[in-house]
Short mmCIF file of C-alpha atoms and ligand atoms in Angstrom, two decimals:
data_model
loop_
_atom_site.label_atom_id
_atom_site.label_comp_id
_atom_site.label_asym_id
_atom_site.label_seq_id
_atom_site.Cartn_x
_atom_site.Cartn_y
_atom_site.Cartn_z
CA MET A 1 5.04 6.20 20.89
CA ALA A 2 2.46 6.08 18.45
CA THR A 3 -0.36 6.40 20.59
CA GLY A 4 -3.36 6.81 18.35
CA VAL A 5 -3.04 3.68 16.75
CA LEU A 6 -6.86 2.65 15.34
CA ALA A 7 -8.20 5.41 17.06
CA THR A 8 -12.10 5.70 14.89
CA ARG A 9 -13.07 9.15 12.75
CA PRO A 10 -15.56 9.54 11.91
CA GLY A 11 -16.15 10.48 7.51
CA VAL A 12 -15.83 8.91 4.59
CA MET A 13 -13.51 6.19 5.15
CA GLU A 14 -15.50 4.56 8.17
CA ASP A 15 -15.79 1.02 8.77
CA PRO A 16 -17.50 -0.80 5.86
CA GLY A 17 -19.53 -3.14 7.55
CA GLU A 18 -19.94 -6.96 7.00
CA ARG A 19 -20.78 -6.05 4.30
CA GLY A 20 -17.88 -5.05 3.37
CA ARG A 21 -19.08 -2.35 0.92
CA PHE A 22 -16.86 0.91 0.10
CA GLY A 23 -20.78 2.30 -2.16
CA GLU A 24 -20.91 -0.07 -4.29
CA TYR A 25 -17.68 -1.99 -3.87
CA GLY A 26 -15.31 -4.60 -2.49
CA GLY A 27 -17.11 -7.26 -0.34
CA LEU A 28 -16.75 -11.28 -0.01
CA TYR A 29 -16.06 -13.08 -2.76
CA VAL A 30 -14.23 -16.07 -2.22
CA PRO A 31 -15.01 -19.86 -2.84
CA GLU A 32 -17.45 -21.47 0.45
CA SER A 33 -14.03 -22.87 1.45
CA LEU A 34 -13.06 -19.10 2.20
CA VAL A 35 -15.72 -17.21 4.13
CA ALA A 36 -15.20 -19.18 7.04
CA ALA A 37 -11.90 -17.91 6.74
CA CYS A 38 -12.38 -14.13 6.54
CA ARG A 39 -15.14 -14.34 8.71
CA GLU A 40 -13.01 -15.48 11.51
CA VAL A 41 -10.51 -12.38 10.43
CA GLU A 42 -13.15 -10.05 10.71
CA ALA A 43 -14.00 -11.26 14.06
CA ALA A 44 -10.48 -11.42 15.14
CA PHE A 45 -10.03 -7.31 14.12
CA ARG A 46 -12.98 -5.90 15.39
CA GLU A 47 -12.09 -7.26 18.74
CA ALA A 48 -8.54 -6.43 18.04
CA ARG A 49 -8.66 -3.10 17.31
CA THR A 50 -10.89 -1.51 20.28
CA ASP A 51 -9.18 -3.76 22.94
CA PRO A 52 -6.07 -1.57 24.18
CA ALA A 53 -3.49 -4.26 25.22
CA PHE A 54 -3.34 -4.74 21.47
CA ARG A 55 -4.23 -1.10 20.37
CA GLU A 56 -0.35 -0.67 22.95
CA SER A 57 1.79 -3.81 21.73
CA LEU A 58 0.73 -2.32 18.09
CA ALA A 59 1.77 1.01 19.21
CA GLU A 60 4.81 -0.27 21.22
CA SER A 61 5.84 -2.00 17.89
CA LEU A 62 5.40 0.90 15.95
CA ALA A 63 7.52 2.51 17.97
CA LEU A 64 10.36 0.27 18.69
CA HIS A 65 11.23 -1.79 15.39
CA VAL A 66 9.23 -0.13 13.11
CA GLY A 67 11.27 3.69 14.13
CA ARG A 68 7.81 5.69 13.36
CA PRO A 69 6.93 8.06 13.70
CA THR A 70 8.21 8.50 10.87
CA PRO A 71 9.44 11.57 10.04
CA LEU A 72 8.48 14.41 7.38
CA THR A 73 11.18 16.77 5.38
CA PRO A 74 11.03 19.79 3.33
CA ALA A 75 12.03 19.05 0.44
CA ARG A 76 13.89 22.34 0.19
CA ARG A 77 15.90 22.71 -2.94
CA LEU A 78 13.19 20.34 -4.81
CA SER A 79 10.84 23.06 -3.69
CA ALA A 80 12.13 26.11 -4.60
CA GLU A 81 13.20 24.28 -8.12
CA LEU A 82 9.51 24.00 -8.69
CA GLY A 83 7.87 27.04 -7.68
CA VAL A 84 5.65 25.01 -4.43
CA THR A 85 6.18 24.11 -0.68
CA LEU A 86 7.06 20.01 -0.65
CA LEU A 87 6.44 18.06 2.29
CA LEU A 88 7.45 14.45 2.48
CA LYS A 89 6.26 11.59 5.04
CA ARG A 90 9.58 9.79 5.10
CA GLU A 91 8.05 5.95 4.55
CA ASP A 92 11.72 5.02 3.26
CA LEU A 93 12.38 5.43 6.83
CA ALA A 94 10.67 3.02 8.59
CA HIS A 95 12.29 0.16 9.18
CA THR A 96 12.10 -2.41 6.32
CA GLY A 97 11.81 0.63 3.91
CA SER A 98 8.90 1.38 2.98
CA HIS A 99 5.47 1.86 4.62
CA LYS A 100 4.60 -2.17 4.15
CA ILE A 101 5.72 -3.20 8.00
CA ASN A 102 3.10 -0.68 9.17
CA ASN A 103 0.24 -3.22 7.69
CA VAL A 104 2.14 -6.05 8.40
CA LEU A 105 2.86 -6.07 11.82
CA GLY A 106 -1.41 -5.35 12.76
CA GLN A 107 -2.13 -8.35 10.81
CA ALA A 108 1.40 -10.04 12.36
CA LEU A 109 0.42 -10.01 16.13
CA LEU A 110 -3.44 -10.24 15.19
CA ALA A 111 -2.46 -13.60 13.70
CA LEU A 112 -0.90 -14.71 16.69
CA ARG A 113 -4.09 -13.56 18.51
CA MET A 114 -5.90 -15.71 16.79
CA GLY A 115 -3.36 -18.66 17.49
CA ARG A 116 -2.17 -19.23 13.93
CA THR A 117 0.93 -21.01 13.76
CA ARG A 118 2.34 -19.76 10.19
CA LEU A 119 2.11 -16.98 7.29
CA ILE A 120 1.50 -16.49 3.92
CA ALA A 121 1.56 -13.70 1.86
CA GLU A 122 1.94 -12.79 -2.06
CA THR A 123 4.58 -10.11 -2.72
CA GLY A 124 5.34 -7.98 -6.10
CA ALA A 125 7.57 -5.27 -4.72
CA GLY A 126 8.87 -7.74 -2.71
CA GLN A 127 8.85 -5.02 0.17
CA HIS A 128 5.73 -6.53 1.72
CA GLY A 129 7.56 -9.92 1.55
CA VAL A 130 10.17 -8.37 3.62
CA ALA A 131 7.60 -7.05 5.70
CA VAL A 132 6.68 -10.25 6.35
CA ALA A 133 9.30 -12.36 6.69
CA THR A 134 10.88 -9.25 8.95
CA ALA A 135 7.42 -9.79 11.83
CA ALA A 136 7.48 -13.41 10.96
CA ALA A 137 11.24 -13.57 12.41
CA LEU A 138 10.28 -11.04 14.93
CA LEU A 139 6.97 -13.40 16.59
CA GLY A 140 9.13 -16.16 15.45
CA LEU A 141 6.53 -17.81 13.15
CA PRO A 142 7.35 -19.47 10.27
CA ALA A 143 6.31 -17.94 6.41
CA THR A 144 5.76 -18.40 3.04
CA VAL A 145 5.79 -15.43 0.28
CA PHE A 146 5.10 -16.50 -3.32
CA MET A 147 6.60 -14.44 -5.71
CA GLY A 148 6.08 -14.11 -9.48
CA GLU A 149 9.06 -15.45 -11.02
CA ARG A 150 9.21 -11.48 -13.38
CA ASP A 151 9.03 -10.18 -10.01
CA VAL A 152 11.79 -12.51 -8.47
CA GLU A 153 13.84 -11.81 -10.89
CA ARG A 154 13.93 -7.40 -11.33
CA GLN A 155 13.83 -7.76 -7.61
CA GLY A 156 17.42 -9.80 -6.35
CA LEU A 157 17.71 -7.95 -3.42
CA ASN A 158 14.88 -7.94 -2.06
CA VAL A 159 14.35 -12.05 -2.53
CA PHE A 160 17.73 -12.32 -1.20
CA ARG A 161 16.66 -10.72 2.40
CA MET A 162 13.67 -12.02 2.64
CA ARG A 163 15.27 -15.63 2.58
CA MET A 164 18.45 -14.57 5.08
CA LEU A 165 15.55 -13.33 7.07
CA GLY A 166 14.37 -17.72 7.04
CA THR A 167 11.01 -17.05 5.32
CA GLU A 168 9.99 -19.28 2.07
CA VAL A 169 10.21 -17.28 -1.04
CA VAL A 170 8.15 -19.64 -4.16
CA PRO A 171 8.46 -18.01 -7.61
CA VAL A 172 5.30 -18.17 -9.95
CA GLY A 173 5.19 -19.35 -13.67
CA THR A 174 2.06 -18.78 -14.36
CA GLY A 175 0.14 -15.99 -16.35
CA SER A 176 2.43 -12.68 -16.46
CA ARG A 177 4.20 -13.71 -13.30
CA THR A 178 4.19 -10.45 -11.13
CA LEU A 179 1.67 -9.38 -8.12
CA LYS A 180 -1.62 -10.79 -10.05
CA ASP A 181 0.06 -14.03 -10.16
CA ALA A 182 1.42 -14.44 -6.94
CA THR A 183 -1.92 -13.13 -5.24
CA SER A 184 -4.04 -15.96 -7.06
CA GLU A 185 -1.52 -18.66 -5.91
CA ALA A 186 -1.45 -16.80 -2.24
CA MET A 187 -4.91 -17.60 -2.26
CA ARG A 188 -4.98 -20.54 -3.88
CA HIS A 189 -2.42 -21.59 -0.89
CA TRP A 190 -4.98 -20.35 2.13
CA VAL A 191 -7.72 -22.29 0.82
CA ALA A 192 -5.65 -25.19 1.65
CA ASP A 193 -4.70 -24.72 5.25
CA THR A 194 -7.17 -21.64 7.27
CA GLU A 195 -6.79 -24.02 10.26
CA GLU A 196 -3.10 -23.08 10.85
CA ALA A 197 -2.33 -20.59 8.17
CA TYR A 198 -3.02 -17.52 8.50
CA TYR A 199 -2.69 -14.75 5.49
CA CYS A 200 -1.20 -11.85 5.63
CA VAL A 201 -2.82 -9.20 2.43
CA GLY A 202 0.25 -6.10 1.34
CA SER A 203 -2.82 -4.09 0.10
CA VAL A 204 -6.15 -2.70 0.58
CA ILE A 205 -7.28 -5.16 -1.67
CA GLY A 206 -8.90 -8.64 -1.54
CA PRO A 207 -12.31 -10.26 0.14
CA ASN A 208 -13.64 -8.07 3.44
CA PRO A 209 -12.02 -7.40 6.02
CA TYR A 210 -8.80 -6.87 4.23
CA PRO A 211 -9.32 -3.55 2.72
CA TRP A 212 -10.21 -1.65 5.17
CA MET A 213 -8.09 -3.68 7.84
CA VAL A 214 -5.03 -2.78 6.13
CA ARG A 215 -5.81 1.00 5.88
CA GLU A 216 -6.45 0.62 9.55
CA PHE A 217 -3.24 -0.29 9.97
CA GLN A 218 -1.42 2.16 7.53
CA ARG A 219 -3.84 5.04 8.72
CA VAL A 220 -0.67 5.26 11.37
CA ILE A 221 0.48 7.44 8.56
CA GLY A 222 -2.43 10.14 7.79
CA ASP A 223 -2.83 10.59 11.55
CA GLU A 224 1.12 11.21 11.57
CA ALA A 225 1.35 13.62 8.92
CA ARG A 226 -2.26 15.53 9.48
CA GLU A 227 -0.09 16.40 13.25
CA GLN A 228 3.46 16.95 11.77
CA CYS A 229 0.99 19.10 8.64
CA ALA A 230 0.05 21.17 11.16
CA GLY A 231 3.75 21.88 13.25
CA ALA A 232 4.57 23.17 9.59
CA LEU A 233 2.11 24.41 8.01
CA PRO A 234 0.99 28.27 8.46
CA ALA A 235 -2.47 26.94 7.03
CA ALA A 236 -2.22 23.75 8.99
CA VAL A 237 -3.98 21.41 6.01
CA PRO A 238 -1.63 20.67 3.15
CA ASP A 239 -3.72 22.27 -0.61
CA TYR A 240 -2.73 18.83 -2.16
CA VAL A 241 -1.72 14.79 -0.78
CA VAL A 242 -0.03 13.42 -2.64
CA ALA A 243 0.11 9.06 -2.75
CA CYS A 244 1.39 6.98 -5.19
CA VAL A 245 -1.39 3.92 -6.08
CA GLY A 246 -0.81 -0.29 -6.67
CA GLY A 247 -3.03 -2.12 -4.76
CA GLY A 248 -3.47 1.36 -2.80
CA SER A 249 -1.98 1.26 1.16
CA ASN A 250 -0.19 3.88 1.42
CA ALA A 251 -2.17 6.58 -0.84
CA ALA A 252 -5.73 4.94 1.64
CA GLY A 253 -3.38 5.43 4.85
CA THR A 254 -2.65 8.84 3.94
CA PHE A 255 -6.01 10.14 2.89
CA ALA A 256 -7.79 8.34 5.97
CA GLY A 257 -5.67 11.50 8.09
CA PHE A 258 -6.63 13.80 5.22
CA VAL A 259 -10.22 12.58 4.30
CA GLY A 260 -12.34 15.69 6.45
CA THR A 261 -10.01 17.97 4.94
CA SER A 262 -9.92 20.76 2.76
CA ALA A 263 -6.72 18.66 0.85
CA ARG A 264 -7.22 17.92 -2.42
CA LEU A 265 -6.45 13.97 -2.35
CA ILE A 266 -3.99 13.01 -5.43
CA GLY A 267 -3.50 8.79 -5.82
CA VAL A 268 -1.26 8.93 -8.61
CA GLU A 269 -0.82 4.82 -10.98
CA ALA A 270 1.74 3.74 -13.81
CA GLU A 271 0.58 4.40 -16.88
CA GLY A 272 0.47 0.86 -17.98
CA GLY A 273 -1.38 -0.27 -14.37
CA ALA A 274 -4.04 2.12 -13.63
CA GLY A 275 -6.74 0.83 -11.93
CA ALA A 276 -8.88 3.46 -10.64
CA ALA A 277 -8.07 5.74 -13.57
CA ARG A 278 -8.90 3.76 -16.39
CA GLY A 279 -10.13 0.80 -15.00
CA SER A 280 -13.39 -0.86 -15.67
CA LEU A 281 -16.23 -2.86 -12.59
CA GLY A 282 -15.37 -6.26 -11.89
CA VAL A 283 -14.51 -8.90 -9.24
CA LEU A 284 -10.82 -10.28 -9.17
CA HIS A 285 -9.32 -11.74 -5.94
CA GLY A 286 -12.25 -11.85 -3.64
CA PHE A 287 -13.10 -7.65 -4.47
CA ARG A 288 -15.40 -5.56 -6.91
CA SER A 289 -13.28 -3.43 -7.95
CA LEU A 290 -12.03 -1.07 -11.08
CA PHE A 291 -10.21 -3.72 -12.99
CA LEU A 292 -8.10 -3.14 -16.44
CA GLN A 293 -10.22 -5.65 -18.38
CA ASP A 294 -10.56 -6.59 -22.62
CA ASP A 295 -13.91 -6.55 -24.06
CA HIS A 296 -14.34 -9.66 -22.53
CA GLY A 297 -14.29 -8.46 -19.12
CA GLN A 298 -10.78 -9.95 -18.95
CA ILE A 299 -8.35 -8.94 -16.73
CA THR A 300 -5.68 -7.59 -18.70
CA GLU A 301 -1.62 -7.58 -18.60
CA ALA A 302 -0.61 -4.59 -15.87
CA HIS A 303 2.58 -2.71 -17.19
CA SER A 304 5.11 -0.68 -14.33
CA ILE A 305 8.55 0.27 -14.24
CA ALA A 306 8.05 0.12 -10.76
CA ALA A 307 6.84 -3.87 -9.73
CA GLY A 308 4.62 -2.74 -6.18
CA LEU A 309 2.10 -0.64 -9.33
CA ASP A 310 1.71 -3.45 -12.21
CA TYR A 311 -1.01 -4.56 -10.42
CA PRO A 312 -3.75 -3.88 -12.68
CA GLY A 313 -6.69 -3.17 -10.74
CA VAL A 314 -6.88 -0.69 -6.93
CA GLY A 315 -8.52 -1.43 -3.82
CA PRO A 316 -12.40 -0.52 -3.23
CA GLU A 317 -11.88 1.97 -1.19
CA HIS A 318 -10.16 4.64 -4.00
CA ALA A 319 -13.01 3.34 -7.15
CA HIS A 320 -15.28 4.23 -4.08
CA LEU A 321 -13.47 7.89 -3.02
CA ARG A 322 -12.99 8.23 -6.74
CA ASP A 323 -16.47 8.13 -7.95
CA LEU A 324 -17.19 10.44 -4.63
CA GLY A 325 -14.93 12.68 -6.37
CA ARG A 326 -12.97 12.65 -2.79
CA ALA A 327 -9.89 12.04 -4.85
CA ARG A 328 -8.40 12.18 -7.78
CA TYR A 329 -6.39 9.39 -9.74
CA VAL A 330 -4.10 10.62 -12.62
CA THR A 331 -0.63 8.31 -13.93
CA VAL A 332 2.45 9.38 -14.87
CA SER A 333 5.02 7.74 -17.46
CA ASP A 334 7.91 5.21 -17.42
CA GLU A 335 10.27 7.94 -18.31
CA GLU A 336 8.55 10.61 -15.68
CA VAL A 337 8.80 8.34 -13.28
CA VAL A 338 12.55 7.66 -13.53
CA ASP A 339 13.34 10.97 -14.04
CA ALA A 340 11.57 12.03 -10.62
CA ALA A 341 13.47 9.44 -9.08
CA VAL A 342 16.81 11.47 -10.03
CA ARG A 343 15.61 14.58 -9.25
CA LEU A 344 14.33 14.53 -6.20
CA ALA A 345 17.77 12.20 -5.75
CA ARG A 346 19.80 15.12 -6.75
CA ALA A 347 17.50 17.76 -5.54
CA GLU A 348 17.09 16.50 -1.80
CA GLY A 349 19.75 13.67 -1.66
CA ILE A 350 16.97 10.73 -0.81
CA VAL A 351 16.98 7.83 -4.09
CA PRO A 352 12.94 7.03 -3.67
CA ALA A 353 11.23 3.60 -4.29
CA LEU A 354 10.17 3.92 -8.43
CA GLU A 355 6.36 3.16 -6.90
CA SER A 356 7.00 6.19 -4.95
CA ALA A 357 8.77 8.17 -7.75
CA HIS A 358 5.56 7.91 -9.30
CA ALA A 359 4.03 10.62 -6.81
CA VAL A 360 6.50 12.60 -6.81
CA ALA A 361 6.23 12.71 -11.29
CA TRP A 362 3.54 14.00 -10.99
CA VAL A 363 4.44 16.64 -8.15
CA ILE A 364 6.79 17.88 -10.70
CA ARG A 365 4.10 18.20 -13.93
CA ALA A 366 1.60 19.64 -12.19
CA ALA A 367 4.24 21.96 -10.95
CA ARG A 368 5.48 22.94 -14.53
CA THR A 369 1.99 22.83 -16.19
CA GLY A 370 0.39 25.23 -13.54
CA GLU A 371 -2.66 22.54 -12.68
CA LEU A 372 0.21 23.27 -8.90
CA PRO A 373 -0.60 26.85 -8.52
CA PRO A 374 2.63 28.60 -7.98
CA GLY A 375 3.01 29.00 -4.30
CA ALA A 376 0.68 25.83 -3.35
CA THR A 377 1.31 23.63 0.06
CA VAL A 378 1.62 19.57 -0.78
CA LEU A 379 2.39 16.67 1.26
CA LEU A 380 3.75 13.38 -0.97
CA THR A 381 3.95 9.89 1.10
CA LEU A 382 7.58 8.71 -0.17
CA SER A 383 6.18 5.40 0.50
CA GLY A 384 9.62 3.65 0.37
CA ARG A 385 13.69 3.73 -0.45
CA GLY A 386 15.16 2.74 -4.01
CA ASP A 387 17.89 0.65 -2.91
CA LYS A 388 15.81 -2.40 -4.45
CA ASP A 389 16.08 -0.49 -7.75
CA ILE A 390 19.12 0.70 -8.29
CA SER A 391 19.69 -2.29 -10.39
CA THR A 392 17.08 -1.50 -12.55
CA LEU A 393 18.00 2.54 -12.28
CA LYS A 394 21.49 1.53 -13.32
CA GLU A 395 20.08 0.14 -16.46
CA LEU A 396 18.26 3.56 -17.28
CA VAL A 397 20.29 6.48 -16.23
C1 PLP B 1 7.33 1.41 -1.78
C2 PLP B 1 6.47 0.73 -1.93
N1 PLP B 1 5.58 1.75 -2.50
C3 PLP B 1 4.42 1.72 -2.95
C4 PLP B 1 3.38 -0.22 -3.30
C5 PLP B 1 3.03 -0.03 -3.42
O1 PLP B 1 1.19 -0.23 -3.04
P1 PLP B 1 -0.30 0.05 -2.12
O2 PLP B 1 -0.25 1.17 -3.19
O3 PLP B 1 -0.26 -0.93 -1.43
O4 PLP B 1 0.60 1.20 -1.40
C6 PLP B 1 4.83 -0.94 -3.10
C7 PLP B 1 4.36 -2.33 -3.46
O5 PLP B 1 5.26 -2.97 -3.57
C8 PLP B 1 6.08 -0.60 -2.62
O6 PLP B 1 7.25 -1.08 -2.22
#
């Protein structure tokens, strides 16, 4: 059972304090009406995370409903092809098929503790929405999930799964009709009903305390992986820790387990959604961070073959880790991602989510160019499984 859940550890990735600051990023940039709601969430989380009863019920839910700990699988054939030792942290094997469920169970238990009677959420790829729908069914709470119309089209399987679980899915037709617009709509909806509704954010984005809280709920990935690597690698710690970055929750959770070690942390973004690698300072969705913007400071549209990565910004802690030089953010192209998904499928029998295939694509490229020295050890978080992407892949493979 995941007993160390929410345990505090000193280091770079600490509590960002009441201002919710990671260096110059983060904060609480919301309308007056949401300030009190965010403060309430923060107070409830601060109390819950040190309450043994809350930690125990979260650890139990993660074990019984999610299937934690997820395995660490050596990718033997791909490792031999690439000349490195590649270990996969298998969040694709978590219930509902991605890491999103870790965070959602935490927030849904918090919502119950706060006496909230319904959940609202945004979703891009639909994995966060499915996790919310699952937790809502499990805890007997109604849920409403906002999703861009474009994502509704390309993630039909997940839309059906949410509806099957009894959740209302609301397509959002504004702007680029993707995650950014779904997030704006969910926030608007929350403003109108902060008394009853709990807003369950899906990544390390949004106003304080969400970036911090979501990372704390996701650090179970990194903590487990650290322990598993200690058993699997002669040096105990891998040379590289690699994860894909949309808003950045699976990467933040993974990095949290290794930030105090010698491992090099690599976040892999989509070429067209590279908030950390190519963004500039701005404010959106209640937080200050790096966003893709034009010369006038207007947020520009992100694009990625992976619906979960076409967010135009990045979580504030990633922006800070980048500034500190503690983590590096790189990009890969859609073509590299599709090739990587096929290569992993054929070498290891694992069809990854297109989001996760970004991390695989970087490892393949870095091994080819020598950036990953021969014999390097690499931990890669496979954030989700590829079932939801089969119709996209069918067109391309
Ligand atoms: C499988 C999978 N991986 C990664 C992501 C990106 O989110 P994050 O950067 O918060 O981990 C998503 C988002 O939907 C996803 O579904």
